[in-house]
Amino acid sequence: MGEGTIIVKELDSGFKYRVTEEPGGEHLMRCYACGTCTASCPVRAIEESFNPRKIIRMTILGMKDEVLNSDFVWLCSTCYACQERCPQDVVITELMNALKNIAVKEGIVHPGIASQAQEILKFGRVYEIDDFANKKREKLGLPSLKSDSKEVETIFKSTGIDKYIAKLEEEK
Ligand code: SF4
Ligand code: SF4
């Protein structure tokens, strides 16, 4: 059996239905594999392993573990180029978000995203506001800012994101 051969009994036939129930995944089954999305995708232009049509096919086939554990969905830059062009209105960008949401519910978070969340928890934004930034703001007549993460902490706790950050710390 060749590498990458699909084993039918290992497929999850219910996966596509779960995706169609997730906001953004509703039009998944409309895809007729024309490839317009892949041809439009700027991420695909620089990273050959990224292929929205393939991800959609894999999802419909029931390759749940491969889809949720791959870097594919996390590489999407949410540029909407594919979504604007899809002749079947698959709303691909939202579909990628639906797959990310399912991955997170299954406890799978890309380390890059978890690191960003870690920074946001620390500073209240993705980078620290330091004196240099505030001096620049002052010159522009803007009020100074401080790194404050109290509200973020509340949001992270209520959504459970704090657990993923803790998991990342453990894996370090
Ligand atoms: S453009 Fe739409 S119909 Fe064509 S492969 Fe992509 S998702 Fe499927
Ligand atoms: S939204 Fe994502 S999948 Fe679609 S073209 Fe942009 S990067 Fe590619």
CSV table of N, CA and C and ligand atoms in Angstrom, one decimal:
chain,number,residue,atom,x,y,z
A,1,MET,N,0.8,-1.2,0.0
A,1,MET,CA,0.0,0.0,0.0
A,1,MET,C,0.9,1.3,0.0
A,2,GLY,N,0.6,2.2,-0.9
A,2,GLY,CA,1.5,3.4,-1.0
A,2,GLY,C,1.3,4.4,0.1
A,3,GLU,N,2.3,5.2,0.3
A,3,GLU,CA,2.1,6.3,1.3
A,3,GLU,C,1.0,7.2,1.0
A,4,GLY,N,0.2,7.6,1.9
A,4,GLY,CA,-1.0,8.5,1.6
A,4,GLY,C,-2.2,7.8,1.1
A,5,THR,N,-2.1,6.4,1.1
A,5,THR,CA,-3.3,5.7,0.6
A,5,THR,C,-4.5,5.9,1.7
A,6,ILE,N,-5.7,6.1,1.2
A,6,ILE,CA,-6.8,6.3,2.1
A,6,ILE,C,-7.4,5.0,2.5
A,7,ILE,N,-7.5,4.7,3.8
A,7,ILE,CA,-8.1,3.5,4.3
A,7,ILE,C,-9.5,3.8,4.7
A,8,VAL,N,-10.5,3.3,3.9
A,8,VAL,CA,-11.9,3.7,4.1
A,8,VAL,C,-12.3,3.5,5.5
A,9,LYS,N,-12.0,2.4,6.1
A,9,LYS,CA,-12.5,2.1,7.5
A,9,LYS,C,-11.9,3.1,8.5
A,10,GLU,N,-10.9,3.8,8.2
A,10,GLU,CA,-10.3,4.8,9.1
A,10,GLU,C,-11.0,6.2,8.9
A,11,LEU,N,-11.8,6.3,7.9
A,11,LEU,CA,-12.5,7.6,7.7
A,11,LEU,C,-13.6,7.9,8.7
A,12,ASP,N,-13.9,9.1,9.0
A,12,ASP,CA,-15.0,9.5,9.8
A,12,ASP,C,-16.1,10.0,9.0
A,13,SER,N,-17.1,9.2,8.6
A,13,SER,CA,-18.1,9.6,7.7
A,13,SER,C,-19.0,10.7,8.2
A,14,GLY,N,-19.0,10.9,9.6
A,14,GLY,CA,-19.9,11.9,10.2
A,14,GLY,C,-19.2,13.2,10.2
A,15,PHE,N,-17.9,13.3,9.9
A,15,PHE,CA,-17.2,14.6,10.1
A,15,PHE,C,-17.8,15.7,9.3
A,16,LYS,N,-18.1,15.4,8.0
A,16,LYS,CA,-18.6,16.4,7.1
A,16,LYS,C,-19.9,17.0,7.7
A,17,TYR,N,-20.7,16.2,8.4
A,17,TYR,CA,-22.0,16.7,8.9
A,17,TYR,C,-21.7,17.6,10.1
A,18,ARG,N,-20.7,17.2,10.9
A,18,ARG,CA,-20.3,18.0,12.0
A,18,ARG,C,-19.9,19.4,11.5
A,19,VAL,N,-19.1,19.4,10.4
A,19,VAL,CA,-18.6,20.7,9.9
A,19,VAL,C,-19.7,21.5,9.4
A,20,THR,N,-20.7,20.9,8.7
A,20,THR,CA,-21.8,21.7,8.2
A,20,THR,C,-22.7,22.3,9.3
A,21,GLU,N,-22.6,21.7,10.5
A,21,GLU,CA,-23.4,22.3,11.6
A,21,GLU,C,-22.6,23.5,12.3
A,22,GLU,N,-21.4,23.6,12.0
A,22,GLU,CA,-20.6,24.7,12.6
A,22,GLU,C,-20.8,25.9,11.8
A,23,PRO,N,-21.0,27.1,12.5
A,23,PRO,CA,-21.1,28.3,11.7
A,23,PRO,C,-19.9,28.5,10.7
A,24,GLY,N,-20.3,28.7,9.4
A,24,GLY,CA,-19.2,28.8,8.4
A,24,GLY,C,-19.1,27.6,7.5
A,25,GLY,N,-19.5,26.5,8.1
A,25,GLY,CA,-19.4,25.2,7.4
A,25,GLY,C,-20.6,24.8,6.6
A,26,GLU,N,-21.7,25.6,6.7
A,26,GLU,CA,-23.0,25.2,6.1
A,26,GLU,C,-22.9,24.8,4.7
A,27,HIS,N,-22.1,25.4,3.8
A,27,HIS,CA,-22.1,25.1,2.4
A,27,HIS,C,-21.1,24.1,1.9
A,28,LEU,N,-20.4,23.5,2.9
A,28,LEU,CA,-19.4,22.5,2.5
A,28,LEU,C,-19.7,21.6,1.4
A,29,MET,N,-20.9,21.0,1.4
A,29,MET,CA,-21.2,19.9,0.5
A,29,MET,C,-21.5,20.5,-0.9
A,30,ARG,N,-21.5,21.8,-1.1
A,30,ARG,CA,-21.8,22.4,-2.4
A,30,ARG,C,-20.5,22.3,-3.3
A,31,CYS,N,-19.4,22.0,-2.7
A,31,CYS,CA,-18.1,22.1,-3.5
A,31,CYS,C,-18.1,21.0,-4.6
A,32,TYR,N,-17.7,21.4,-5.8
A,32,TYR,CA,-17.6,20.4,-6.9
A,32,TYR,C,-16.1,20.4,-7.4
A,33,ALA,N,-15.2,20.8,-6.5
A,33,ALA,CA,-13.8,20.6,-6.7
A,33,ALA,C,-13.2,21.2,-8.0
A,34,CYS,N,-13.7,22.4,-8.3
A,34,CYS,CA,-13.3,23.1,-9.5
A,34,CYS,C,-11.8,23.6,-9.4
A,35,GLY,N,-11.4,23.9,-8.1
A,35,GLY,CA,-10.0,24.4,-7.9
A,35,GLY,C,-9.8,25.9,-8.0
A,36,THR,N,-10.9,26.7,-8.2
A,36,THR,CA,-10.8,28.1,-8.3
A,36,THR,C,-10.2,28.7,-7.0
A,37,CYS,N,-10.6,28.1,-5.8
A,37,CYS,CA,-10.1,28.6,-4.5
A,37,CYS,C,-8.6,28.4,-4.5
A,38,THR,N,-8.1,27.3,-4.9
A,38,THR,CA,-6.7,27.0,-4.8
A,38,THR,C,-5.9,28.0,-5.7
A,39,ALA,N,-6.5,28.2,-6.9
A,39,ALA,CA,-5.8,29.1,-7.9
A,39,ALA,C,-5.8,30.5,-7.4
A,40,SER,N,-6.7,30.9,-6.5
A,40,SER,CA,-6.8,32.3,-6.1
A,40,SER,C,-6.0,32.6,-4.8
A,41,CYS,N,-5.6,31.5,-4.2
A,41,CYS,CA,-5.0,31.6,-2.8
A,41,CYS,C,-3.6,32.1,-2.7
A,42,PRO,N,-3.4,33.3,-2.1
A,42,PRO,CA,-2.0,33.8,-2.0
A,42,PRO,C,-1.1,33.0,-1.1
A,43,VAL,N,-1.6,32.3,-0.1
A,43,VAL,CA,-0.8,31.4,0.7
A,43,VAL,C,-0.3,30.2,-0.1
A,44,ARG,N,-1.2,29.7,-0.9
A,44,ARG,CA,-0.8,28.6,-1.8
A,44,ARG,C,0.3,29.0,-2.8
A,45,ALA,N,0.3,30.3,-3.2
A,45,ALA,CA,1.3,30.8,-4.1
A,45,ALA,C,2.7,30.7,-3.5
A,46,ILE,N,2.8,30.8,-2.2
A,46,ILE,CA,4.2,30.7,-1.6
A,46,ILE,C,4.4,29.3,-0.8
A,47,GLU,N,3.3,28.6,-0.5
A,47,GLU,CA,3.5,27.4,0.2
A,47,GLU,C,2.6,26.3,-0.5
A,48,GLU,N,3.3,25.4,-1.2
A,48,GLU,CA,2.6,24.4,-2.0
A,48,GLU,C,1.8,23.5,-1.2
A,49,SER,N,2.1,23.2,0.0
A,49,SER,CA,1.4,22.2,0.8
A,49,SER,C,0.0,22.8,1.2
A,50,PHE,N,-0.2,24.1,1.0
A,50,PHE,CA,-1.5,24.6,1.4
A,50,PHE,C,-2.4,24.6,0.1
A,51,ASN,N,-3.6,24.0,0.3
A,51,ASN,CA,-4.5,23.8,-0.8
A,51,ASN,C,-5.9,23.7,-0.4
A,52,PRO,N,-6.6,24.8,-0.4
A,52,PRO,CA,-8.0,24.8,0.1
A,52,PRO,C,-8.9,23.7,-0.5
A,53,ARG,N,-8.8,23.5,-1.8
A,53,ARG,CA,-9.6,22.5,-2.4
A,53,ARG,C,-9.4,21.1,-1.8
A,54,LYS,N,-8.0,20.8,-1.6
A,54,LYS,CA,-7.7,19.6,-1.0
A,54,LYS,C,-8.3,19.4,0.4
A,55,ILE,N,-8.2,20.5,1.2
A,55,ILE,CA,-8.7,20.5,2.6
A,55,ILE,C,-10.2,20.2,2.6
A,56,ILE,N,-10.9,20.8,1.6
A,56,ILE,CA,-12.3,20.6,1.5
A,56,ILE,C,-12.6,19.2,1.1
A,57,ARG,N,-11.9,18.6,0.2
A,57,ARG,CA,-12.0,17.2,-0.3
A,57,ARG,C,-11.8,16.3,0.9
A,58,MET,N,-10.7,16.5,1.6
A,58,MET,CA,-10.4,15.7,2.8
A,58,MET,C,-11.5,15.7,3.8
A,59,THR,N,-12.0,16.9,4.0
A,59,THR,CA,-13.1,17.1,5.0
A,59,THR,C,-14.3,16.3,4.6
A,60,ILE,N,-14.7,16.4,3.3
A,60,ILE,CA,-15.9,15.7,2.8
A,60,ILE,C,-15.6,14.1,2.9
A,61,LEU,N,-14.4,13.7,2.6
A,61,LEU,CA,-14.1,12.3,2.7
A,61,LEU,C,-14.1,11.7,4.1
A,62,GLY,N,-13.9,12.6,5.1
A,62,GLY,CA,-14.0,12.1,6.5
A,62,GLY,C,-12.6,11.9,7.1
A,63,MET,N,-11.6,12.7,6.5
A,63,MET,CA,-10.2,12.5,7.0
A,63,MET,C,-10.0,13.5,8.2
A,64,LYS,N,-10.8,13.3,9.2
A,64,LYS,CA,-10.9,14.2,10.3
A,64,LYS,C,-9.6,14.5,11.0
A,65,ASP,N,-8.9,13.4,11.4
A,65,ASP,CA,-7.6,13.6,12.1
A,65,ASP,C,-6.6,14.3,11.3
A,66,GLU,N,-6.5,14.0,10.0
A,66,GLU,CA,-5.5,14.6,9.1
A,66,GLU,C,-5.8,16.1,9.0
A,67,VAL,N,-7.1,16.4,8.8
A,67,VAL,CA,-7.5,17.8,8.7
A,67,VAL,C,-7.2,18.6,10.0
A,68,LEU,N,-7.7,18.1,11.1
A,68,LEU,CA,-7.6,18.9,12.3
A,68,LEU,C,-6.2,18.9,12.9
A,69,ASN,N,-5.4,18.0,12.5
A,69,ASN,CA,-4.0,18.0,13.0
A,69,ASN,C,-3.0,18.6,12.1
A,70,SER,N,-3.4,19.0,10.9
A,70,SER,CA,-2.5,19.6,9.9
A,70,SER,C,-2.3,21.1,10.2
A,71,ASP,N,-1.3,21.6,9.6
A,71,ASP,CA,-1.1,23.1,9.7
A,71,ASP,C,-2.0,23.9,8.7
A,72,PHE,N,-2.6,23.1,7.8
A,72,PHE,CA,-3.4,23.7,6.7
A,72,PHE,C,-4.3,24.9,7.1
A,73,VAL,N,-5.2,24.5,8.0
A,73,VAL,CA,-6.3,25.5,8.3
A,73,VAL,C,-5.7,26.7,9.0
A,74,TRP,N,-4.6,26.5,9.8
A,74,TRP,CA,-4.0,27.6,10.5
A,74,TRP,C,-3.2,28.6,9.6
A,75,LEU,N,-2.9,28.1,8.5
A,75,LEU,CA,-2.1,28.9,7.5
A,75,LEU,C,-3.0,29.9,6.8
A,76,CYS,N,-4.2,29.7,6.8
A,76,CYS,CA,-5.2,30.6,6.1
A,76,CYS,C,-5.1,32.0,6.6
A,77,SER,N,-4.8,33.0,5.7
A,77,SER,CA,-4.7,34.4,6.2
A,77,SER,C,-6.0,35.1,6.2
A,78,THR,N,-7.1,34.4,6.0
A,78,THR,CA,-8.5,35.0,6.0
A,78,THR,C,-8.6,36.2,5.0
A,79,CYS,N,-8.0,36.0,3.9
A,79,CYS,CA,-8.0,37.2,2.9
A,79,CYS,C,-9.3,37.2,2.1
A,80,TYR,N,-10.0,36.2,2.1
A,80,TYR,CA,-11.3,36.1,1.4
A,80,TYR,C,-11.2,36.0,-0.2
A,81,ALA,N,-10.0,35.9,-0.7
A,81,ALA,CA,-9.9,35.8,-2.2
A,81,ALA,C,-10.6,34.6,-2.7
A,82,CYS,N,-10.5,33.5,-2.0
A,82,CYS,CA,-11.2,32.3,-2.5
A,82,CYS,C,-12.7,32.4,-2.4
A,83,GLN,N,-13.1,32.9,-1.3
A,83,GLN,CA,-14.5,33.0,-1.0
A,83,GLN,C,-15.3,33.9,-2.0
A,84,GLU,N,-14.6,35.0,-2.4
A,84,GLU,CA,-15.2,35.9,-3.4
A,84,GLU,C,-15.4,35.2,-4.7
A,85,ARG,N,-14.5,34.2,-5.1
A,85,ARG,CA,-14.5,33.6,-6.4
A,85,ARG,C,-15.2,32.3,-6.5
A,86,CYS,N,-15.5,31.7,-5.4
A,86,CYS,CA,-16.1,30.3,-5.4
A,86,CYS,C,-17.4,30.3,-6.2
A,87,PRO,N,-17.6,29.6,-7.2
A,87,PRO,CA,-18.9,29.6,-8.0
A,87,PRO,C,-20.0,28.9,-7.2
A,88,GLN,N,-19.7,28.2,-6.2
A,88,GLN,CA,-20.7,27.5,-5.4
A,88,GLN,C,-21.0,28.1,-4.1
A,89,ASP,N,-20.4,29.3,-3.8
A,89,ASP,CA,-20.7,30.0,-2.6
A,89,ASP,C,-20.4,29.1,-1.3
A,90,VAL,N,-19.2,28.5,-1.4
A,90,VAL,CA,-18.8,27.6,-0.3
A,90,VAL,C,-18.4,28.4,1.0
A,91,VAL,N,-18.2,29.7,0.9
A,91,VAL,CA,-17.7,30.6,2.0
A,91,VAL,C,-16.5,30.0,2.6
A,92,ILE,N,-15.5,29.8,1.8
A,92,ILE,CA,-14.3,29.0,2.2
A,92,ILE,C,-13.6,29.6,3.5
A,93,THR,N,-13.5,30.9,3.5
A,93,THR,CA,-12.8,31.5,4.6
A,93,THR,C,-13.5,31.2,5.9
A,94,GLU,N,-14.8,31.3,5.9
A,94,GLU,CA,-15.5,30.9,7.1
A,94,GLU,C,-15.4,29.4,7.4
A,95,LEU,N,-15.3,28.7,6.4
A,95,LEU,CA,-15.2,27.2,6.5
A,95,LEU,C,-13.8,26.9,7.2
A,96,MET,N,-12.8,27.6,6.9
A,96,MET,CA,-11.5,27.4,7.5
A,96,MET,C,-11.6,27.8,9.0
A,97,ASN,N,-12.4,28.9,9.3
A,97,ASN,CA,-12.6,29.2,10.7
A,97,ASN,C,-13.4,28.1,11.4
A,98,ALA,N,-14.4,27.5,10.7
A,98,ALA,CA,-15.2,26.5,11.3
A,98,ALA,C,-14.2,25.3,11.7
A,99,LEU,N,-13.3,25.0,10.8
A,99,LEU,CA,-12.4,23.8,11.1
A,99,LEU,C,-11.5,24.2,12.2
A,100,LYS,N,-11.0,25.4,12.3
A,100,LYS,CA,-10.2,25.8,13.5
A,100,LYS,C,-11.0,25.7,14.8
A,101,ASN,N,-12.3,26.1,14.7
A,101,ASN,CA,-13.1,26.1,15.9
A,101,ASN,C,-13.3,24.6,16.4
A,102,ILE,N,-13.5,23.7,15.4
A,102,ILE,CA,-13.7,22.3,15.8
A,102,ILE,C,-12.4,21.8,16.3
A,103,ALA,N,-11.2,22.2,15.7
A,103,ALA,CA,-9.9,21.7,16.2
A,103,ALA,C,-9.7,22.1,17.7
A,104,VAL,N,-10.1,23.4,18.0
A,104,VAL,CA,-9.9,23.9,19.3
A,104,VAL,C,-10.8,23.1,20.3
A,105,LYS,N,-12.0,22.9,19.9
A,105,LYS,CA,-13.0,22.1,20.7
A,105,LYS,C,-12.4,20.7,21.0
A,106,GLU,N,-11.6,20.2,20.1
A,106,GLU,CA,-11.0,18.8,20.3
A,106,GLU,C,-9.7,18.9,21.0
A,107,GLY,N,-9.3,20.2,21.4
A,107,GLY,CA,-8.1,20.4,22.2
A,107,GLY,C,-6.8,20.5,21.3
A,108,ILE,N,-7.1,20.8,20.0
A,108,ILE,CA,-5.9,21.0,19.1
A,108,ILE,C,-5.8,22.5,18.8
A,109,VAL,N,-4.6,23.0,19.2
A,109,VAL,CA,-4.4,24.5,18.9
A,109,VAL,C,-3.0,24.6,18.3
A,110,HIS,N,-2.9,25.2,17.2
A,110,HIS,CA,-1.6,25.4,16.6
A,110,HIS,C,-0.6,26.2,17.6
A,111,PRO,N,0.6,25.7,17.8
A,111,PRO,CA,1.5,26.4,18.7
A,111,PRO,C,1.7,27.9,18.4
A,112,GLY,N,1.6,28.3,17.2
A,112,GLY,CA,1.8,29.7,16.8
A,112,GLY,C,0.6,30.5,17.3
A,113,ILE,N,-0.6,30.0,17.3
A,113,ILE,CA,-1.8,30.7,17.8
A,113,ILE,C,-1.7,30.8,19.3
A,114,ALA,N,-1.3,29.6,19.9
A,114,ALA,CA,-1.3,29.6,21.4
A,114,ALA,C,-0.2,30.6,21.9
A,115,SER,N,0.9,30.8,21.1
A,115,SER,CA,1.9,31.8,21.5
A,115,SER,C,1.4,33.2,21.5
A,116,GLN,N,0.6,33.4,20.4
A,116,GLN,CA,0.0,34.8,20.3
A,116,GLN,C,-0.9,35.0,21.4
A,117,ALA,N,-1.7,34.0,21.8
A,117,ALA,CA,-2.7,34.2,22.9
A,117,ALA,C,-1.9,34.4,24.2
A,118,GLN,N,-0.8,33.8,24.3
A,118,GLN,CA,0.1,34.0,25.5
A,118,GLN,C,0.5,35.5,25.6
A,119,GLU,N,0.9,36.0,24.5
A,119,GLU,CA,1.3,37.4,24.5
A,119,GLU,C,0.1,38.4,24.8
A,120,ILE,N,-1.0,38.1,24.2
A,120,ILE,CA,-2.2,38.9,24.5
A,120,ILE,C,-2.6,38.8,26.0
A,121,LEU,N,-2.4,37.7,26.6
A,121,LEU,CA,-2.7,37.5,28.0
A,121,LEU,C,-1.7,38.3,28.9
A,122,LYS,N,-0.5,38.4,28.4
A,122,LYS,CA,0.5,39.1,29.1
A,122,LYS,C,0.4,40.6,29.0
A,123,PHE,N,0.1,41.1,27.8
A,123,PHE,CA,0.2,42.6,27.5
A,123,PHE,C,-1.2,43.2,27.2
A,124,GLY,N,-2.2,42.4,27.0
A,124,GLY,CA,-3.5,42.9,26.6
A,124,GLY,C,-3.6,43.2,25.1
A,125,ARG,N,-2.5,42.9,24.4
A,125,ARG,CA,-2.4,43.0,22.9
A,125,ARG,C,-1.3,42.2,22.5
A,126,VAL,N,-1.0,42.1,21.2
A,126,VAL,CA,0.0,41.1,20.7
A,126,VAL,C,1.4,41.6,20.9
A,127,TYR,N,1.6,42.8,21.4
A,127,TYR,CA,3.0,43.3,21.7
A,127,TYR,C,2.9,44.2,22.9
A,128,GLU,N,4.0,44.4,23.5
A,128,GLU,CA,4.1,45.3,24.7
A,128,GLU,C,4.1,46.7,24.3
A,129,ILE,N,3.3,47.5,25.0
A,129,ILE,CA,3.4,49.0,24.8
A,129,ILE,C,4.5,49.5,25.7
A,130,ASP,N,5.6,50.0,25.1
A,130,ASP,CA,6.7,50.5,25.9
A,130,ASP,C,6.8,52.0,25.8
A,131,ASP,N,7.9,52.6,26.4
A,131,ASP,CA,8.0,54.0,26.4
A,131,ASP,C,8.2,54.6,25.0
A,132,PHE,N,8.9,53.8,24.2
A,132,PHE,CA,9.2,54.2,22.8
A,132,PHE,C,7.8,54.4,22.0
A,133,ALA,N,7.0,53.4,22.2
A,133,ALA,CA,5.7,53.5,21.5
A,133,ALA,C,4.9,54.7,22.0
A,134,ASN,N,4.9,54.9,23.3
A,134,ASN,CA,4.1,56.0,23.9
A,134,ASN,C,4.7,57.4,23.5
A,135,LYS,N,6.0,57.5,23.4
A,135,LYS,CA,6.6,58.7,22.9
A,135,LYS,C,6.1,59.0,21.5
A,136,LYS,N,6.1,58.0,20.6
A,136,LYS,CA,5.6,58.2,19.3
A,136,LYS,C,4.2,58.6,19.3
A,137,ARG,N,3.4,58.1,20.1
A,137,ARG,CA,2.0,58.4,20.2
A,137,ARG,C,1.8,59.9,20.7
A,138,GLU,N,2.7,60.3,21.6
A,138,GLU,CA,2.6,61.6,22.2
A,138,GLU,C,2.9,62.6,21.0
A,139,LYS,N,3.9,62.3,20.2
A,139,LYS,CA,4.2,63.2,19.1
A,139,LYS,C,3.1,63.3,18.1
A,140,LEU,N,2.3,62.3,18.0
A,140,LEU,CA,1.1,62.3,17.1
A,140,LEU,C,-0.1,62.9,17.8
A,141,GLY,N,0.0,63.3,19.1
A,141,GLY,CA,-1.1,63.9,19.8
A,141,GLY,C,-2.1,62.8,20.3
A,142,LEU,N,-1.6,61.6,20.4
A,142,LEU,CA,-2.5,60.5,20.8
A,142,LEU,C,-2.2,60.2,22.3
A,143,PRO,N,-3.2,59.8,23.1
A,143,PRO,CA,-3.0,59.5,24.5
A,143,PRO,C,-2.1,58.3,24.7
A,144,SER,N,-1.4,58.3,25.8
A,144,SER,CA,-0.5,57.1,26.0
A,144,SER,C,-1.3,55.9,26.4
A,145,LEU,N,-0.7,54.8,26.2
A,145,LEU,CA,-1.4,53.5,26.5
A,145,LEU,C,-0.6,52.7,27.4
A,146,LYS,N,-1.2,51.8,28.2
A,146,LYS,CA,-0.4,50.9,29.0
A,146,LYS,C,-0.8,49.5,28.7
A,147,SER,N,0.2,48.6,29.0
A,147,SER,CA,-0.1,47.1,28.8
A,147,SER,C,-1.0,46.7,29.9
A,148,ASP,N,-2.3,46.4,29.6
A,148,ASP,CA,-3.2,46.0,30.7
A,148,ASP,C,-4.0,44.8,30.2
A,149,SER,N,-3.9,43.7,31.0
A,149,SER,CA,-4.5,42.5,30.5
A,149,SER,C,-5.7,42.0,31.3
A,150,LYS,N,-6.2,42.9,32.2
A,150,LYS,CA,-7.3,42.4,33.1
A,150,LYS,C,-8.5,41.9,32.3
A,151,GLU,N,-9.0,42.8,31.4
A,151,GLU,CA,-10.1,42.4,30.6
A,151,GLU,C,-9.9,41.1,29.8
A,152,VAL,N,-8.7,41.0,29.2
A,152,VAL,CA,-8.3,39.8,28.5
A,152,VAL,C,-8.4,38.6,29.3
A,153,GLU,N,-7.9,38.7,30.5
A,153,GLU,CA,-7.9,37.6,31.5
A,153,GLU,C,-9.3,37.1,31.7
A,154,THR,N,-10.2,38.1,31.9
A,154,THR,CA,-11.6,37.7,32.1
A,154,THR,C,-12.2,36.9,30.9
A,155,ILE,N,-11.9,37.5,29.7
A,155,ILE,CA,-12.4,36.8,28.5
A,155,ILE,C,-11.8,35.4,28.3
A,156,PHE,N,-10.5,35.3,28.5
A,156,PHE,CA,-9.8,34.0,28.4
A,156,PHE,C,-10.3,33.0,29.4
A,157,LYS,N,-10.6,33.4,30.6
A,157,LYS,CA,-11.2,32.5,31.6
A,157,LYS,C,-12.6,32.0,31.2
A,158,SER,N,-13.4,33.0,30.7
A,158,SER,CA,-14.8,32.6,30.4
A,158,SER,C,-14.9,31.8,29.2
A,159,THR,N,-13.9,31.9,28.3
A,159,THR,CA,-13.9,31.1,27.0
A,159,THR,C,-13.1,29.8,27.1
A,160,GLY,N,-12.3,29.7,28.1
A,160,GLY,CA,-11.5,28.5,28.3
A,160,GLY,C,-10.1,28.6,27.6
A,161,ILE,N,-9.8,29.8,27.0
A,161,ILE,CA,-8.5,29.9,26.3
A,161,ILE,C,-7.4,29.8,27.2
A,162,ASP,N,-7.6,30.2,28.5
A,162,ASP,CA,-6.5,30.1,29.5
A,162,ASP,C,-5.9,28.6,29.6
A,163,LYS,N,-6.8,27.6,29.4
A,163,LYS,CA,-6.4,26.2,29.5
A,163,LYS,C,-5.4,25.9,28.4
A,164,TYR,N,-5.6,26.4,27.2
A,164,TYR,CA,-4.7,26.1,26.1
A,164,TYR,C,-3.4,26.7,26.4
A,165,ILE,N,-3.4,27.9,27.0
A,165,ILE,CA,-2.1,28.5,27.2
A,165,ILE,C,-1.3,27.8,28.3
A,166,ALA,N,-2.1,27.3,29.3
A,166,ALA,CA,-1.4,26.5,30.4
A,166,ALA,C,-0.8,25.2,29.8
A,167,LYS,N,-1.6,24.6,28.8
A,167,LYS,CA,-1.1,23.4,28.2
A,167,LYS,C,0.2,23.7,27.4
A,168,LEU,N,0.3,24.8,26.8
A,168,LEU,CA,1.5,25.2,26.0
A,168,LEU,C,2.7,25.4,27.0
A,169,GLU,N,2.4,26.0,28.1
A,169,GLU,CA,3.5,26.2,29.1
A,169,GLU,C,4.0,24.8,29.6
A,170,GLU,N,3.1,23.8,29.8
A,170,GLU,CA,3.5,22.5,30.2
A,170,GLU,C,4.4,21.8,29.1
A,171,GLU,N,4.0,22.1,27.9
A,171,GLU,CA,4.8,21.4,26.8
A,171,GLU,C,6.1,22.0,26.5
A,172,LYS,N,6.4,23.2,27.1
A,172,LYS,CA,7.7,23.9,26.9
A,172,LYS,C,8.9,23.1,27.4
B,1,SF4,S1,-13.9,27.3,-5.6
B,1,SF4,FE1,-15.6,26.5,-4.4
B,1,SF4,S2,-16.5,24.8,-5.7
B,1,SF4,FE2,-14.4,25.3,-6.5
B,1,SF4,S3,-13.0,23.8,-5.3
B,1,SF4,FE3,-13.1,25.7,-4.2
B,1,SF4,S4,-14.7,25.4,-2.7
B,1,SF4,FE4,-15.0,23.9,-4.2
B,2,SF4,S1,-9.1,33.0,2.7
B,2,SF4,FE1,-7.5,31.5,3.2
B,2,SF4,S2,-7.8,29.8,1.8
B,2,SF4,FE2,-8.9,31.6,1.0
B,2,SF4,S3,-7.5,32.5,-0.5
B,2,SF4,FE3,-7.2,33.6,1.5
B,2,SF4,S4,-5.6,32.4,2.5
B,2,SF4,FE4,-6.3,31.1,0.8
